[in-house]
Short mmCIF file of C-alpha atoms in Angstrom, two decimals:
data_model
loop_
_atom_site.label_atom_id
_atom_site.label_comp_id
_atom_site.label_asym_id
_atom_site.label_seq_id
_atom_site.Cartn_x
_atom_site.Cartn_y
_atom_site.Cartn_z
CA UNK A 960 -13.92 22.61 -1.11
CA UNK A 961 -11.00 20.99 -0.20
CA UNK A 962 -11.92 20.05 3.35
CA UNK A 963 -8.57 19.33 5.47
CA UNK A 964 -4.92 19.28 3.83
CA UNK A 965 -2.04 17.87 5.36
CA UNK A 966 1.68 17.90 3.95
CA UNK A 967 3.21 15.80 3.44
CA UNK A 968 2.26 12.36 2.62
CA UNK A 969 5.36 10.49 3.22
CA UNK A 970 8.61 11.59 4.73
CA UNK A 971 11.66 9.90 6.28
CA UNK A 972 14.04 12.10 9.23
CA UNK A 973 17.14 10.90 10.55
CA UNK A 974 16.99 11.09 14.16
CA UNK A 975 17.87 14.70 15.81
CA UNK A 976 16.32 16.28 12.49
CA UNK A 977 13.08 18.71 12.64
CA UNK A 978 10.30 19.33 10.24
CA UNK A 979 7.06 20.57 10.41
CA UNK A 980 3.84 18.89 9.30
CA UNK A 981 1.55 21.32 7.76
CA UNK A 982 -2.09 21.34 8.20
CA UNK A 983 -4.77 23.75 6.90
CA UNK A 984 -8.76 23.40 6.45
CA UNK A 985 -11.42 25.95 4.67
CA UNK A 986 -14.26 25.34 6.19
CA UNK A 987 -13.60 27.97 8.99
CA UNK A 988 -13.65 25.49 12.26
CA UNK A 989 -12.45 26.66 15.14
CA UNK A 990 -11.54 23.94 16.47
CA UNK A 991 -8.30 21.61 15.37
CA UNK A 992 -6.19 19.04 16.89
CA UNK A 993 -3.34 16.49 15.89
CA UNK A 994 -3.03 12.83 16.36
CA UNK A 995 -0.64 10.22 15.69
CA UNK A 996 -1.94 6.58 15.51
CA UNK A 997 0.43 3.55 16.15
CA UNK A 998 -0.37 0.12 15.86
CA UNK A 999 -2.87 -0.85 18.61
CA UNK A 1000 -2.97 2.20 20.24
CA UNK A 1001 -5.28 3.92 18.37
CA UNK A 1002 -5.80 7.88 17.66
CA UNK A 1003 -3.72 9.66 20.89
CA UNK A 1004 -3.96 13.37 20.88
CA UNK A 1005 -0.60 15.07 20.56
CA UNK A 1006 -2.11 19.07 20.61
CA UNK A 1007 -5.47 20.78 20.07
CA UNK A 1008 -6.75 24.37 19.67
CA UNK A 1009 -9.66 25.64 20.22
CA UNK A 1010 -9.19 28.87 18.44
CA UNK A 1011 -6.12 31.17 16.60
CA UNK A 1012 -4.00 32.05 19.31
CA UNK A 1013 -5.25 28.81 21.63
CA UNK A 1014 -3.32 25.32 22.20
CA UNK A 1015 -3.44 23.15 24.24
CA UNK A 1016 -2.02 19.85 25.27
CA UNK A 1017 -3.40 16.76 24.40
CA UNK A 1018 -2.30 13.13 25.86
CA UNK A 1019 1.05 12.85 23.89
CA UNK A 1020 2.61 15.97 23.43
CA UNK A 1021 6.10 15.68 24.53
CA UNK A 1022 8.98 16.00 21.57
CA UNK A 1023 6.26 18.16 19.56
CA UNK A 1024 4.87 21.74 19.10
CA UNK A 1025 1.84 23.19 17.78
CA UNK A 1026 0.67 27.37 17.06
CA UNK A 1027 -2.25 28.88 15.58
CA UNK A 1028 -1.54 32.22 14.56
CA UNK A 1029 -4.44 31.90 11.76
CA UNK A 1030 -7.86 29.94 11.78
CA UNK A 1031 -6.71 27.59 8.81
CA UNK A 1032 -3.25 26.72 9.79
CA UNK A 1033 -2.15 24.76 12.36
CA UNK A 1034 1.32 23.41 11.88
CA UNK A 1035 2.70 20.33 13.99
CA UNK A 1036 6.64 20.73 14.54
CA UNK A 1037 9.37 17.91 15.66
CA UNK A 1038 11.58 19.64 17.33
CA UNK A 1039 14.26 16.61 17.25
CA UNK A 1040 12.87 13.79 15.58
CA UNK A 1041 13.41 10.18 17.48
CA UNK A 1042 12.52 6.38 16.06
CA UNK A 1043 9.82 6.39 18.58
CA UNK A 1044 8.12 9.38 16.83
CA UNK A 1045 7.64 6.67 13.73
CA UNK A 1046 3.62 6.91 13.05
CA UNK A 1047 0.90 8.35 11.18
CA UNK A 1048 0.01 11.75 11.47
CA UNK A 1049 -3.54 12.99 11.60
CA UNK A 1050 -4.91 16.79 11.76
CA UNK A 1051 -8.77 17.20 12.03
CA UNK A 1052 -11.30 20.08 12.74
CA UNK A 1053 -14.44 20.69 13.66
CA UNK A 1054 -16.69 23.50 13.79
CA UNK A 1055 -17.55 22.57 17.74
CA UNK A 1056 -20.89 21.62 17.07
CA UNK A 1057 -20.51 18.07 15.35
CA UNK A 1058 -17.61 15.50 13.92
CA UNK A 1059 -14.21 16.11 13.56
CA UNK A 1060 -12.95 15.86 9.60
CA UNK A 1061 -9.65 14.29 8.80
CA UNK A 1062 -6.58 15.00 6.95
CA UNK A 1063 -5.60 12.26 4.69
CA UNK A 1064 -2.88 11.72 7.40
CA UNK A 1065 1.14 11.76 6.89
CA UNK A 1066 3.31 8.88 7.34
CA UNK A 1067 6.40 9.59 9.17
CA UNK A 1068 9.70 7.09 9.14
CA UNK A 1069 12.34 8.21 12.15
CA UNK A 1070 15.65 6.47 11.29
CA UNK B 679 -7.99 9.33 29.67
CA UNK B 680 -8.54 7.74 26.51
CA UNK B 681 -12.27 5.61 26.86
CA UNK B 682 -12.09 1.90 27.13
CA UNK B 683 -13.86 0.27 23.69
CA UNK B 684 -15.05 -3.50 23.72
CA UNK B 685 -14.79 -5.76 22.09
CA UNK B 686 -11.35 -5.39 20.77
CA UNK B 687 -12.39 -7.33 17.06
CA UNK B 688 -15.11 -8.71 16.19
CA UNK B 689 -16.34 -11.01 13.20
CA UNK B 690 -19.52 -11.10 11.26
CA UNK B 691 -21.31 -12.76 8.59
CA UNK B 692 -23.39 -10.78 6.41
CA UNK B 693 -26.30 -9.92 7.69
CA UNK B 694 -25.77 -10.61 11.15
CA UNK B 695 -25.87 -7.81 14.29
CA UNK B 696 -23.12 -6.20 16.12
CA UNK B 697 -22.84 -4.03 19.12
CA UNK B 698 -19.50 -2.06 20.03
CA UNK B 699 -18.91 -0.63 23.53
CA UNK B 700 -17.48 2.70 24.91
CA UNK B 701 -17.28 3.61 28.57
CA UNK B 702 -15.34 6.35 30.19
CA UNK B 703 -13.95 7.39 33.66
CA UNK B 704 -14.93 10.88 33.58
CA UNK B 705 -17.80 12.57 33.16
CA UNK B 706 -19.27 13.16 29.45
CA UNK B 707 -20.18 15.82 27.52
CA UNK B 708 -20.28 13.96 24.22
CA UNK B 709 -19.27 10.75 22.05
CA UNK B 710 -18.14 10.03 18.85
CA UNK B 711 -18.21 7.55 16.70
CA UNK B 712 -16.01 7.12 13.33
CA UNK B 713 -15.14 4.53 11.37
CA UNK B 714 -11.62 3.72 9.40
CA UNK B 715 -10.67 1.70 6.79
CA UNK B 716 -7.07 0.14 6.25
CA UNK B 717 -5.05 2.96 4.65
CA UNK B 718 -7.58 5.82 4.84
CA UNK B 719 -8.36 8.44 7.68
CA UNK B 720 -11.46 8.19 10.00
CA UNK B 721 -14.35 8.91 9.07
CA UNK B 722 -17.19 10.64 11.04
CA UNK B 723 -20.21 8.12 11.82
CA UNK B 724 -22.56 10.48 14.47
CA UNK B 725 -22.06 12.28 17.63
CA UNK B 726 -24.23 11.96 20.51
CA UNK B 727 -24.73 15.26 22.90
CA UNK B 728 -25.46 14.79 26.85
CA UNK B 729 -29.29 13.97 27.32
CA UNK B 730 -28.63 10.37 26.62
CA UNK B 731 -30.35 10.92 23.20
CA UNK B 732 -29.98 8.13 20.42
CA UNK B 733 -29.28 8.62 16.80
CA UNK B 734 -28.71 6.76 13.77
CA UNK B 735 -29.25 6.68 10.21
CA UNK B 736 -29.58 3.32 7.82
CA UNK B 737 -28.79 0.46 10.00
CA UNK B 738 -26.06 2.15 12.21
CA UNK B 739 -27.13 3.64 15.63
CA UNK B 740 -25.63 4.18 18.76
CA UNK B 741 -27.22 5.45 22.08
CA UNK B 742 -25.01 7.38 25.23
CA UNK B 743 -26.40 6.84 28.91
CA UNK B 744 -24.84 10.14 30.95
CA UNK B 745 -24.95 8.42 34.22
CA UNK B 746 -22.85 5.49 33.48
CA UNK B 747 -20.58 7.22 31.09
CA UNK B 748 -21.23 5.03 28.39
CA UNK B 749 -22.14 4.65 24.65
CA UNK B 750 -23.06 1.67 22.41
CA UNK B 751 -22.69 1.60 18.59
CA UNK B 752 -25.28 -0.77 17.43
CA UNK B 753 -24.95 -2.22 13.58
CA UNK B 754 -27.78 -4.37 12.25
CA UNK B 755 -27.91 -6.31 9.24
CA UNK B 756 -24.03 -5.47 8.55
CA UNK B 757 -22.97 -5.46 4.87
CA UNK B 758 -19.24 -6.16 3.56
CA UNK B 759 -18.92 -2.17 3.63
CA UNK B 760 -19.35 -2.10 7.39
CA UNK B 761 -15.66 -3.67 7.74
CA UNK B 762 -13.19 -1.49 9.48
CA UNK B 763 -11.99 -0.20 12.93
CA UNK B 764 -14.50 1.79 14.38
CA UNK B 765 -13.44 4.20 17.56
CA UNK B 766 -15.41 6.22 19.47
CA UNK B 767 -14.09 9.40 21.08
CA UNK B 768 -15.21 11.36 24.17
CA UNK B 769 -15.34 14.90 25.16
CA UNK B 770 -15.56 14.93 29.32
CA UNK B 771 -17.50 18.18 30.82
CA UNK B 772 -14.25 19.87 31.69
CA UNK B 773 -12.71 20.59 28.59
CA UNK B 774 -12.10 20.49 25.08
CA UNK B 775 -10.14 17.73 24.20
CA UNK B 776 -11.35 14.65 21.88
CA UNK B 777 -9.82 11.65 23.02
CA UNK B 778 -10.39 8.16 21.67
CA UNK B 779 -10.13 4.34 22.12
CA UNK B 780 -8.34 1.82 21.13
CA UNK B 781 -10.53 1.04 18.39
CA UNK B 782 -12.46 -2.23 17.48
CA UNK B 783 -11.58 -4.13 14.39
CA UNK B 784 -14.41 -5.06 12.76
CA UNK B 785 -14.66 -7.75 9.62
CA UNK B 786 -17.48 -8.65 7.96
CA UNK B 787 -17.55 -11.87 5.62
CA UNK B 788 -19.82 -13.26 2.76
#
């Protein structure tokens, strides 16, 4: 049981490049959501989903975009990367009824 | 829309109590708690549904009151392993959404 995966660990953009951070869980939660977490701001919510087919935003989503076209995946995508998009990335789901489990996060570096 | 946490840090000896606020403008469906430690991702601690119930297991608890829109994450007797930033989240009444705090830092010493 492998919980929540998130890929990659590490990676460095230049600025004005896109990637996508992958996320997928197998414990069948509906819901899912991403963070990013910057020093002294703690966990901000970038996009959730309450279901395949269902985003929403969260408090930070501007620069990034989020589908759900299956119940495991939800893939985060920078559409054109920027220094201030330099954090850690956190996916987590939840099966509505009680905590939210973590990814072991991604570390992105915008230069 | 994030919740307001307080203290900001906070520094123990062993042994000694600790109490961690979390208030929010909105209304509240629920509250979460989760702690993280330097380099890892959070980890759940307990969630606490409107009713104002409180839970806890070992010497962590917490309690929510619904009408002031506020929870309290009570550790007693901390041990070194209690050292981290603990956040809580909230869920309001009109949505979905998980939003958290700021976190507290919390070190424990010997």
């Amino acid at each position: 049981n492998a919980g929540v995966t998130q890929t990659p660990k590490f990676q460095v953009l230049k600025t004005g490049q896109s990637m996508t951070l992958q996320c997928a869980q197998d414990m069948n939660h509906e819901y899912m959501s991403w963070y990013r977490q910057d020093p002294g701001m703690g966990l901000r919510l970038i996009h959730y989903s309450v279901g395949a087919g269902i985003t929403d935003q969260g408090e930070v989503p501007n620069g990034y975009n989020v589908s759900r076209s299956t119940t495991e995946d939800f893939p985060l995508r920078l559409l054109s990367a920027a220094p201030s998009q330099t954090s850690v990335y956190f996916c987590a789901s939840s099966d509505m009824t009680g905590g939210y489990t973590f990814g072991s996060g991604t570390r992105l570096t915008v230069v | 829309q994030q919740p307001v946490q307080s203290p900001q840090a906070v520094i123990l000896r062993e042994g000694e109590d600790a109490v961690i606020n979390c208030s929010s403008s909105k209304a509240l469906y629920s509250v979460h708690w989760y702690r993280q430690k330097h380099g890892e991702a959070p980890v759940f601690l307990m969630i606490l549904l409107k009713g104002g119930e409180q839970k806890g297991h070992d010497k962590i608890s917490a309690s929510f009151n619904e009408k002031k829109q506020q929870s309290s994450l009570y550790l007693t007797a901390s041990q070194l392993s209690y050292s981290g930033t603990y956040f809580c989240g909230t869920v309001s009444n009109s949505g979905y959404a998980l939003n958290f705090g700021k976190g507290t830092s919390l070190l424990v010493t010997p």
